[in-house]
CSV table of C-alpha atoms in Angstrom, one decimal:
chain,number,residue,atom,x,y,z
A,503,UNK,CA,-9.0,49.5,15.5
A,504,UNK,CA,-9.6,47.3,12.7
A,505,UNK,CA,-8.8,43.4,13.4
A,506,UNK,CA,-5.9,43.4,11.1
A,507,UNK,CA,-3.2,45.3,12.9
A,508,UNK,CA,-4.6,43.9,16.1
A,509,UNK,CA,-3.6,40.5,14.4
A,510,UNK,CA,-0.3,41.7,13.9
A,511,UNK,CA,0.5,42.4,17.2
A,512,UNK,CA,-1.0,39.2,18.8
A,513,UNK,CA,1.8,37.2,17.3
A,514,UNK,CA,4.3,39.1,15.6
A,515,UNK,CA,6.2,36.1,14.7
A,516,UNK,CA,3.7,35.4,11.5
A,517,UNK,CA,3.3,37.9,9.3
A,518,UNK,CA,0.5,37.0,7.0
A,519,UNK,CA,2.5,36.3,4.0
A,520,UNK,CA,4.3,33.4,6.4
A,521,UNK,CA,1.0,32.2,7.3
A,522,UNK,CA,0.2,31.8,3.7
A,523,UNK,CA,3.3,30.5,2.6
A,524,UNK,CA,3.4,27.6,5.3
A,525,UNK,CA,-0.1,27.1,3.8
A,526,UNK,CA,1.1,27.1,0.6
A,527,UNK,CA,3.9,24.6,1.3
A,528,UNK,CA,1.5,22.5,3.2
A,529,UNK,CA,-1.2,22.0,0.1
A,530,UNK,CA,2.0,21.9,-2.0
A,531,UNK,CA,3.0,18.9,0.2
A,532,UNK,CA,0.0,17.1,0.5
A,533,UNK,CA,-0.5,17.3,-3.2
A,534,UNK,CA,2.9,15.8,-4.3
A,535,UNK,CA,3.1,13.3,-1.7
A,536,UNK,CA,-0.4,11.6,-2.4
A,537,UNK,CA,0.9,11.7,-5.7
A,538,UNK,CA,4.6,9.9,-5.4
A,539,UNK,CA,4.9,9.5,-1.7
A,540,UNK,CA,7.7,10.8,0.6
A,541,UNK,CA,11.0,9.2,-0.5
A,542,UNK,CA,10.6,10.4,-4.5
A,543,UNK,CA,9.3,14.0,-3.7
A,544,UNK,CA,12.2,16.6,-2.6
A,545,UNK,CA,12.2,19.7,-0.7
A,546,UNK,CA,13.2,21.9,-3.9
A,547,UNK,CA,10.3,20.0,-5.9
A,548,UNK,CA,8.0,21.6,-3.2
A,549,UNK,CA,9.8,25.0,-2.9
A,550,UNK,CA,9.3,25.2,-6.6
A,551,UNK,CA,5.6,23.8,-6.7
A,552,UNK,CA,4.6,26.3,-3.8
A,553,UNK,CA,6.8,29.6,-5.0
A,554,UNK,CA,7.7,30.5,-1.7
A,555,UNK,CA,11.7,30.8,-0.8
A,556,UNK,CA,14.0,28.0,1.3
A,557,UNK,CA,13.9,30.2,4.2
A,558,UNK,CA,10.3,30.0,4.3
A,559,UNK,CA,10.3,26.4,4.8
A,560,UNK,CA,13.1,26.2,7.5
A,561,UNK,CA,11.2,28.9,9.2
A,562,UNK,CA,8.2,26.3,9.6
A,563,UNK,CA,9.7,23.2,9.5
A,564,UNK,CA,12.9,22.0,11.0
A,565,UNK,CA,13.6,19.3,8.4
A,566,UNK,CA,11.8,17.1,5.7
A,567,UNK,CA,10.9,14.4,8.6
A,568,UNK,CA,9.0,17.3,10.5
A,569,UNK,CA,7.3,19.1,7.3
A,570,UNK,CA,6.3,14.9,6.4
A,571,UNK,CA,5.1,14.4,10.0
A,572,UNK,CA,3.0,17.8,9.8
A,573,UNK,CA,1.4,16.9,6.6
A,574,UNK,CA,0.3,13.3,8.2
A,575,UNK,CA,-1.3,15.7,10.7
A,576,UNK,CA,-3.6,18.1,8.4
A,577,UNK,CA,-4.4,14.9,6.2
A,578,UNK,CA,-5.8,13.5,9.2
A,579,UNK,CA,-7.4,16.7,10.0
A,580,UNK,CA,-9.0,16.6,6.2
A,581,UNK,CA,-9.7,13.3,6.6
A,582,UNK,CA,-11.7,13.0,9.8
A,583,UNK,CA,-13.4,16.3,8.4
A,584,UNK,CA,-14.5,14.3,5.3
A,585,UNK,CA,-14.9,10.5,7.0
A,586,UNK,CA,-17.4,12.2,9.6
A,587,UNK,CA,-19.5,14.2,7.0
A,588,UNK,CA,-20.4,10.8,6.2
A,589,UNK,CA,-20.3,8.9,9.3
A,590,UNK,CA,-22.4,11.7,11.5
A,591,UNK,CA,-24.5,11.9,8.7
A,592,UNK,CA,-28.4,11.3,11.0
A,593,UNK,CA,-30.1,11.4,7.5
A,594,UNK,CA,-28.9,8.2,6.8
A,595,UNK,CA,-28.7,4.3,8.2
A,596,UNK,CA,-25.6,3.6,10.0
A,597,UNK,CA,-24.5,1.6,7.2
A,598,UNK,CA,-25.4,3.4,4.5
A,599,UNK,CA,-23.2,6.2,6.3
A,600,UNK,CA,-20.2,4.0,5.7
A,601,UNK,CA,-20.8,3.6,2.0
A,602,UNK,CA,-21.9,7.0,1.5
A,603,UNK,CA,-18.2,7.6,3.1
A,604,UNK,CA,-16.3,5.4,-0.1
A,605,UNK,CA,-18.3,6.5,-2.6
A,606,UNK,CA,-17.3,10.3,-1.7
A,607,UNK,CA,-13.5,8.7,-1.1
A,608,UNK,CA,-13.9,7.3,-5.0
A,609,UNK,CA,-15.5,11.0,-6.0
A,610,UNK,CA,-12.4,12.6,-4.2
A,611,UNK,CA,-9.6,10.2,-5.9
A,612,UNK,CA,-12.0,10.7,-9.9
A,613,UNK,CA,-11.4,14.4,-9.0
A,614,UNK,CA,-7.3,13.7,-9.5
A,615,UNK,CA,-7.6,11.1,-12.2
A,616,UNK,CA,-6.7,8.4,-9.3
A,617,UNK,CA,-3.1,9.5,-9.5
A,618,UNK,CA,-3.5,10.4,-5.9
A,619,UNK,CA,-4.0,8.1,-2.8
A,620,UNK,CA,-3.9,7.7,0.5
A,621,UNK,CA,-1.2,10.0,2.4
A,622,UNK,CA,-1.1,7.6,5.6
A,623,UNK,CA,-1.3,4.2,3.3
A,624,UNK,CA,1.5,6.1,1.1
A,625,UNK,CA,3.6,6.7,4.1
A,626,UNK,CA,2.8,3.6,5.9
A,627,UNK,CA,4.2,1.3,2.9
A,628,UNK,CA,7.2,3.3,2.8
A,629,UNK,CA,7.7,2.8,6.5
A,630,UNK,CA,11.3,1.2,5.8
A,631,UNK,CA,12.8,3.9,4.6
A,632,UNK,CA,10.8,6.9,6.9
A,633,UNK,CA,12.1,8.2,10.1
A,634,UNK,CA,10.8,5.8,12.7
A,635,UNK,CA,8.5,8.3,14.8
A,636,UNK,CA,6.2,7.9,11.5
A,637,UNK,CA,5.2,4.7,12.9
A,638,UNK,CA,3.6,5.3,16.0
A,639,UNK,CA,2.2,8.5,14.1
A,640,UNK,CA,0.8,6.5,11.3
A,641,UNK,CA,-0.8,4.1,13.6
A,642,UNK,CA,-2.3,6.6,15.6
A,643,UNK,CA,-4.3,7.7,12.8
A,644,UNK,CA,-5.5,4.4,11.6
A,645,UNK,CA,-6.5,3.8,14.9
A,646,UNK,CA,-8.6,7.1,14.9
A,647,UNK,CA,-10.7,6.4,11.3
A,648,UNK,CA,-10.7,2.5,12.5
A,649,UNK,CA,-12.7,3.6,16.2
A,650,UNK,CA,-14.6,6.2,14.1
A,651,UNK,CA,-16.1,3.3,12.0
A,652,UNK,CA,-16.5,0.6,14.7
A,653,UNK,CA,-19.0,3.5,16.3
A,654,UNK,CA,-21.0,3.3,12.9
A,655,UNK,CA,-20.9,-0.2,13.0
A,656,UNK,CA,-21.9,-0.5,16.6
A,657,UNK,CA,-24.8,1.8,15.9
A,658,UNK,CA,-25.6,0.0,12.8
A,659,UNK,CA,-25.9,-3.6,15.3
A,660,UNK,CA,-28.0,-1.7,17.6
A,661,UNK,CA,-30.1,-0.9,14.9
A,662,UNK,CA,-30.6,-4.4,13.8
A,663,UNK,CA,-28.8,-3.7,10.3
A,664,UNK,CA,-25.7,-5.6,11.4
A,665,UNK,CA,-26.2,-9.2,12.6
A,666,UNK,CA,-25.2,-9.4,16.3
A,667,UNK,CA,-22.4,-12.5,15.5
A,668,UNK,CA,-20.0,-9.6,13.9
A,669,UNK,CA,-17.2,-7.7,16.0
A,670,UNK,CA,-17.7,-3.6,15.0
A,671,UNK,CA,-14.3,-3.6,16.0
A,672,UNK,CA,-12.8,-6.7,14.1
A,673,UNK,CA,-14.8,-5.1,11.2
A,674,UNK,CA,-13.8,-1.8,11.5
A,675,UNK,CA,-10.2,-2.6,11.5
A,676,UNK,CA,-10.7,-5.5,8.3
A,677,UNK,CA,-12.6,-2.3,6.3
A,678,UNK,CA,-9.3,0.1,6.7
A,679,UNK,CA,-6.8,-3.0,6.3
A,680,UNK,CA,-8.8,-3.6,3.2
A,681,UNK,CA,-9.3,0.1,2.2
A,682,UNK,CA,-6.1,1.0,2.1
A,683,UNK,CA,-5.4,-1.7,-0.4
A,684,UNK,CA,-8.0,-1.0,-2.5
A,685,UNK,CA,-6.9,2.3,-3.0
A,686,UNK,CA,-3.3,1.9,-3.2
A,687,UNK,CA,-4.5,-0.7,-6.1
A,688,UNK,CA,-7.1,2.2,-7.8
A,689,UNK,CA,-4.0,4.1,-7.9
A,690,UNK,CA,-2.4,1.8,-9.4
A,691,UNK,CA,-4.8,0.7,-12.0
A,692,UNK,CA,-6.3,4.3,-12.2
A,693,UNK,CA,-9.6,3.4,-12.2
A,694,UNK,CA,-12.3,3.4,-9.8
A,695,UNK,CA,-12.9,-0.4,-9.7
A,696,UNK,CA,-10.7,-1.9,-7.1
A,697,UNK,CA,-12.7,1.0,-4.6
A,698,UNK,CA,-16.1,-0.9,-6.2
A,699,UNK,CA,-15.0,-4.5,-6.1
A,700,UNK,CA,-13.9,-4.0,-2.4
A,701,UNK,CA,-16.3,-1.8,-1.1
A,702,UNK,CA,-19.2,-4.2,-2.5
A,703,UNK,CA,-18.2,-6.9,-1.6
A,704,UNK,CA,-17.7,-6.0,1.7
A,705,UNK,CA,-21.2,-4.6,2.3
A,706,UNK,CA,-22.4,-8.2,0.8
A,707,UNK,CA,-20.8,-9.8,3.2
A,708,UNK,CA,-21.8,-7.5,6.8
A,709,UNK,CA,-25.7,-7.4,5.2
A,710,UNK,CA,-25.8,-11.3,4.3
B,361,UNK,CA,33.9,-33.9,-21.8
B,362,UNK,CA,32.9,-32.0,-18.9
B,363,UNK,CA,29.4,-29.7,-18.7
B,364,UNK,CA,31.2,-27.1,-17.5
B,365,UNK,CA,33.4,-26.0,-20.7
B,366,UNK,CA,30.5,-26.5,-23.3
B,367,UNK,CA,27.7,-24.3,-21.1
B,368,UNK,CA,30.4,-21.6,-22.1
B,369,UNK,CA,31.0,-22.4,-25.3
B,370,UNK,CA,26.9,-21.7,-25.4
B,371,UNK,CA,26.6,-18.8,-23.8
B,372,UNK,CA,29.5,-16.7,-24.8
B,373,UNK,CA,28.7,-13.7,-23.3
B,374,UNK,CA,27.6,-15.1,-20.1
B,375,UNK,CA,30.7,-15.9,-17.7
B,376,UNK,CA,30.0,-18.1,-14.2
B,377,UNK,CA,31.0,-15.0,-12.3
B,378,UNK,CA,29.0,-12.9,-14.6
B,379,UNK,CA,26.2,-15.3,-13.8
B,380,UNK,CA,26.8,-15.4,-10.2
B,381,UNK,CA,27.0,-11.3,-9.8
B,382,UNK,CA,23.1,-10.9,-11.9
B,383,UNK,CA,22.0,-13.4,-8.8
B,384,UNK,CA,24.0,-11.1,-6.6
B,385,UNK,CA,22.2,-8.3,-7.8
B,386,UNK,CA,18.8,-9.6,-7.9
B,387,UNK,CA,19.0,-11.0,-4.4
B,388,UNK,CA,20.2,-7.3,-3.1
B,389,UNK,CA,17.7,-5.2,-4.8
B,390,UNK,CA,14.3,-7.6,-3.6
B,391,UNK,CA,16.3,-7.5,-0.1
B,392,UNK,CA,15.7,-3.5,-0.8
B,393,UNK,CA,13.0,-2.9,-2.6
B,394,UNK,CA,10.9,-5.7,-0.6
B,395,UNK,CA,12.0,-3.2,2.6
B,396,UNK,CA,12.3,0.4,1.3
B,397,UNK,CA,10.6,0.5,-2.0
B,398,UNK,CA,11.8,1.8,-5.7
B,399,UNK,CA,12.0,5.4,-5.2
B,400,UNK,CA,14.4,5.2,-1.6
B,401,UNK,CA,17.0,2.6,-2.8
B,402,UNK,CA,19.6,3.7,-5.2
B,403,UNK,CA,21.5,1.4,-7.5
B,404,UNK,CA,24.7,2.4,-5.4
B,405,UNK,CA,23.3,0.7,-2.2
B,406,UNK,CA,22.4,-2.2,-4.5
B,407,UNK,CA,26.1,-2.5,-5.4
B,408,UNK,CA,27.5,-2.6,-2.3
B,409,UNK,CA,24.9,-4.6,-0.5
B,410,UNK,CA,25.9,-7.5,-3.5
B,411,UNK,CA,29.7,-6.6,-3.9
B,412,UNK,CA,29.3,-6.1,-7.8
B,413,UNK,CA,31.3,-3.3,-9.9
B,414,UNK,CA,28.9,-1.2,-11.5
B,415,UNK,CA,30.2,-2.4,-14.6
B,416,UNK,CA,28.3,-6.1,-13.8
B,417,UNK,CA,25.6,-3.8,-13.3
B,418,UNK,CA,24.8,-2.2,-17.0
B,419,UNK,CA,26.0,-5.4,-18.1
B,420,UNK,CA,22.9,-7.4,-17.1
B,421,UNK,CA,20.8,-4.4,-16.8
B,422,UNK,CA,20.2,-1.5,-19.3
B,423,UNK,CA,19.0,1.2,-16.4
B,424,UNK,CA,16.9,1.4,-12.3
B,425,UNK,CA,14.0,0.9,-14.3
B,426,UNK,CA,15.4,-2.3,-16.6
B,427,UNK,CA,16.4,-4.2,-12.8
B,428,UNK,CA,13.2,-2.8,-11.4
B,429,UNK,CA,11.5,-4.5,-14.2
B,430,UNK,CA,13.9,-7.7,-13.7
B,431,UNK,CA,13.0,-7.3,-9.9
B,432,UNK,CA,9.5,-7.8,-10.5
B,433,UNK,CA,9.7,-10.7,-12.8
B,434,UNK,CA,12.0,-12.5,-10.4
B,435,UNK,CA,9.7,-12.0,-7.6
B,436,UNK,CA,6.6,-12.9,-9.5
B,437,UNK,CA,8.3,-16.2,-10.0
B,438,UNK,CA,9.2,-16.8,-6.4
B,439,UNK,CA,6.0,-15.8,-5.0
B,440,UNK,CA,3.9,-18.0,-7.7
B,441,UNK,CA,6.1,-21.0,-6.6
B,442,UNK,CA,5.6,-20.0,-3.0
B,443,UNK,CA,1.4,-19.4,-4.3
B,444,UNK,CA,0.9,-22.6,-5.9
B,445,UNK,CA,2.9,-24.6,-2.8
B,446,UNK,CA,-0.2,-24.1,-1.2
B,447,UNK,CA,-2.9,-23.9,-4.1
B,448,UNK,CA,-1.7,-27.0,-5.5
B,449,UNK,CA,-1.8,-29.1,-2.4
B,450,UNK,CA,-4.3,-31.7,-2.8
B,451,UNK,CA,-3.6,-32.7,0.8
B,452,UNK,CA,-6.4,-30.0,1.8
B,453,UNK,CA,-9.4,-29.1,0.6
B,454,UNK,CA,-9.4,-25.8,-1.2
B,455,UNK,CA,-10.0,-23.4,1.1
B,456,UNK,CA,-7.5,-25.1,3.6
B,457,UNK,CA,-4.9,-24.1,0.8
B,458,UNK,CA,-5.9,-20.7,0.7
B,459,UNK,CA,-5.3,-20.6,4.2
B,460,UNK,CA,-2.6,-22.5,4.5
B,461,UNK,CA,-0.7,-19.6,1.8
B,462,UNK,CA,-2.0,-17.0,4.1
B,463,UNK,CA,-0.1,-18.3,6.9
B,464,UNK,CA,3.0,-19.2,4.9
B,465,UNK,CA,2.9,-15.6,3.9
B,466,UNK,CA,3.5,-15.0,7.4
B,467,UNK,CA,6.1,-16.9,8.2
B,468,UNK,CA,7.9,-15.4,5.4
B,469,UNK,CA,7.2,-11.8,7.0
B,470,UNK,CA,8.1,-13.3,10.1
B,471,UNK,CA,11.7,-14.2,9.4
B,472,UNK,CA,12.1,-10.6,8.9
B,473,UNK,CA,11.0,-8.7,11.5
B,474,UNK,CA,8.1,-7.7,9.4
B,475,UNK,CA,10.4,-5.2,7.6
B,476,UNK,CA,9.7,-6.5,4.4
B,477,UNK,CA,6.6,-6.4,2.9
B,478,UNK,CA,5.3,-7.8,-1.3
B,479,UNK,CA,7.4,-5.8,-4.1
B,480,UNK,CA,4.2,-5.8,-6.1
B,481,UNK,CA,2.2,-3.7,-3.4
B,482,UNK,CA,5.3,-1.3,-2.9
B,483,UNK,CA,5.9,-0.7,-6.3
B,484,UNK,CA,2.5,-0.2,-7.1
B,485,UNK,CA,2.2,2.1,-4.1
B,486,UNK,CA,4.8,4.4,-6.2
B,487,UNK,CA,3.8,4.2,-9.3
B,488,UNK,CA,2.9,8.0,-9.0
B,489,UNK,CA,6.5,8.1,-8.8
B,490,UNK,CA,7.6,5.2,-10.9
B,491,UNK,CA,8.4,4.6,-14.7
B,492,UNK,CA,4.9,3.9,-16.8
B,493,UNK,CA,5.8,0.9,-17.9
B,494,UNK,CA,5.6,-0.6,-14.6
B,495,UNK,CA,2.2,0.1,-14.4
B,496,UNK,CA,1.0,-3.1,-16.8
B,497,UNK,CA,3.2,-4.9,-15.2
B,498,UNK,CA,2.5,-4.8,-11.4
B,499,UNK,CA,-1.9,-5.2,-13.1
B,500,UNK,CA,-0.5,-8.3,-14.8
B,501,UNK,CA,1.3,-9.8,-11.7
B,502,UNK,CA,-1.7,-9.3,-9.7
B,503,UNK,CA,-4.2,-10.1,-11.8
B,504,UNK,CA,-1.9,-14.0,-12.0
B,505,UNK,CA,-2.1,-14.1,-8.1
B,506,UNK,CA,-5.7,-13.4,-8.7
B,507,UNK,CA,-6.5,-15.6,-11.5
B,508,UNK,CA,-4.7,-19.0,-9.1
B,509,UNK,CA,-6.7,-17.6,-6.3
B,510,UNK,CA,-10.3,-17.7,-8.6
B,511,UNK,CA,-9.3,-21.4,-9.3
B,512,UNK,CA,-9.3,-22.2,-5.9
B,513,UNK,CA,-12.3,-20.6,-4.5
B,514,UNK,CA,-14.1,-22.3,-7.6
B,515,UNK,CA,-13.1,-25.5,-6.4
B,516,UNK,CA,-14.0,-24.7,-3.0
B,517,UNK,CA,-17.8,-23.7,-4.5
B,518,UNK,CA,-17.8,-27.5,-6.4
B,519,UNK,CA,-17.0,-29.0,-2.9
B,520,UNK,CA,-20.0,-27.1,-1.3
B,521,UNK,CA,-17.4,-26.1,1.1
B,522,UNK,CA,-17.9,-22.6,-0.4
B,523,UNK,CA,-21.8,-21.0,-1.1
B,524,UNK,CA,-22.7,-21.2,-4.5
B,525,UNK,CA,-24.2,-17.6,-4.0
B,526,UNK,CA,-21.0,-16.3,-4.4
B,527,UNK,CA,-19.0,-15.6,-7.3
B,528,UNK,CA,-15.0,-16.7,-7.2
B,529,UNK,CA,-13.9,-14.3,-9.2
B,530,UNK,CA,-14.8,-11.3,-7.3
B,531,UNK,CA,-14.2,-12.8,-3.7
B,532,UNK,CA,-10.4,-13.2,-5.7
B,533,UNK,CA,-10.0,-9.5,-6.8
B,534,UNK,CA,-11.7,-9.1,-2.9
B,535,UNK,CA,-8.6,-11.2,-1.3
B,536,UNK,CA,-5.6,-9.7,-3.1
B,537,UNK,CA,-7.0,-6.1,-2.9
B,538,UNK,CA,-7.1,-6.5,0.7
B,539,UNK,CA,-4.3,-9.1,1.1
B,540,UNK,CA,-2.1,-6.2,0.1
B,541,UNK,CA,-3.4,-4.3,2.5
B,542,UNK,CA,-2.9,-6.4,4.9
B,543,UNK,CA,0.9,-6.4,3.8
B,544,UNK,CA,1.2,-2.8,4.0
B,545,UNK,CA,-0.3,-2.9,7.6
B,546,UNK,CA,2.1,-5.4,9.1
B,547,UNK,CA,5.1,-3.9,7.8
B,548,UNK,CA,3.5,-0.9,9.4
B,549,UNK,CA,2.8,-2.0,12.6
B,550,UNK,CA,5.8,-4.8,12.4
B,551,UNK,CA,3.0,-7.3,14.0
B,552,UNK,CA,1.6,-10.4,12.0
B,553,UNK,CA,-1.8,-9.2,13.6
B,554,UNK,CA,-3.2,-7.0,10.1
B,555,UNK,CA,-2.9,-10.3,8.5
B,556,UNK,CA,-4.3,-12.4,10.8
B,557,UNK,CA,-7.2,-9.9,10.7
B,558,UNK,CA,-7.4,-10.2,7.1
B,559,UNK,CA,-7.8,-13.2,6.7
B,560,UNK,CA,-9.5,-14.5,9.8
B,561,UNK,CA,-12.3,-12.4,9.0
B,562,UNK,CA,-12.5,-13.0,5.1
B,563,UNK,CA,-12.7,-16.7,6.2
B,564,UNK,CA,-14.9,-16.1,8.5
B,565,UNK,CA,-17.1,-14.3,5.9
B,566,UNK,CA,-16.6,-16.8,3.2
B,567,UNK,CA,-17.6,-19.7,5.3
B,568,UNK,CA,-20.6,-18.5,7.2
């Protein structure tokens, strides 16, 4: 017996073409919302871009808010993958791992001509116009990225690359507050300069 | 002859009630857009809030984009007033002036329960959905704030409060990139903590 029919029997409500439609909707949502944010993008625009019928959307998502929330989850998963590729890179000393993340993030923005920013930063900025449950979700995501970065900075401290006078938790919070500002500015200026200005100065500070 | 009729003759198209309407529209625009951004706010919402008829809007503004642009100008004027009250305060040493600005900005956000952020940060984040001319206008405004801050930091350096190894221009760019991130995060968390986390760490860095 081949895998395909067995899979189909196991998940009766999720035909392969539907799973593809969900994927396409999530992909289109990430593409549009990282560029324009939540308020400026309508469901119709997502449907046209994903080339799926409206029914598919409401099969997978209860509402635009539910879709937005699932986009944040998908973005978080993608982003942690990128962050950990750098922060868990045992070939580099800890501080260089964080530096490597900033370079990979810059390369990611460059691939889209600095038109797309951070979904979490975009939605955070729009929070005043967003359904209230987004607030806790967005804060939780940022807190997770901060905690991973704190561990990296604590590692740098144990190796002596970061002065003992620094508090890794405070530094990590500072990094993420500022980095979201740098991504915002890079998108505004369509340039890598704000990312470099922020990270260069950050590393000058922590290594001086 | 009293002042009023003379004024009226000098500005024939701008009756006093119209000037009041323009003021009310700008005020309502600043109130709504600092909270929700540009895309999420419609002209009807502004009209209802300002309690002026639609005709008044199009008497003063060619379009929503033109209104947005005039809001940025009005916000810039208001903001430079606040910034300079701190940065030109001869009673304080230069670094303390910048610190005073962060405290005044925090007090300003606290007055609105941390629901309203920076208009320039909001529109910068939304740039992917905004008419293109906003880009240069927003960058010019941020460049102006940065230059005022650079002069303050250069003053701190001449007084020996800031190490000569720092570049006031780089530091000022870093400050503004990060500060916009801090305002975004404070609005997201409805809390002064991100503003304090950013400015406390910034001043620890520059004075250590």
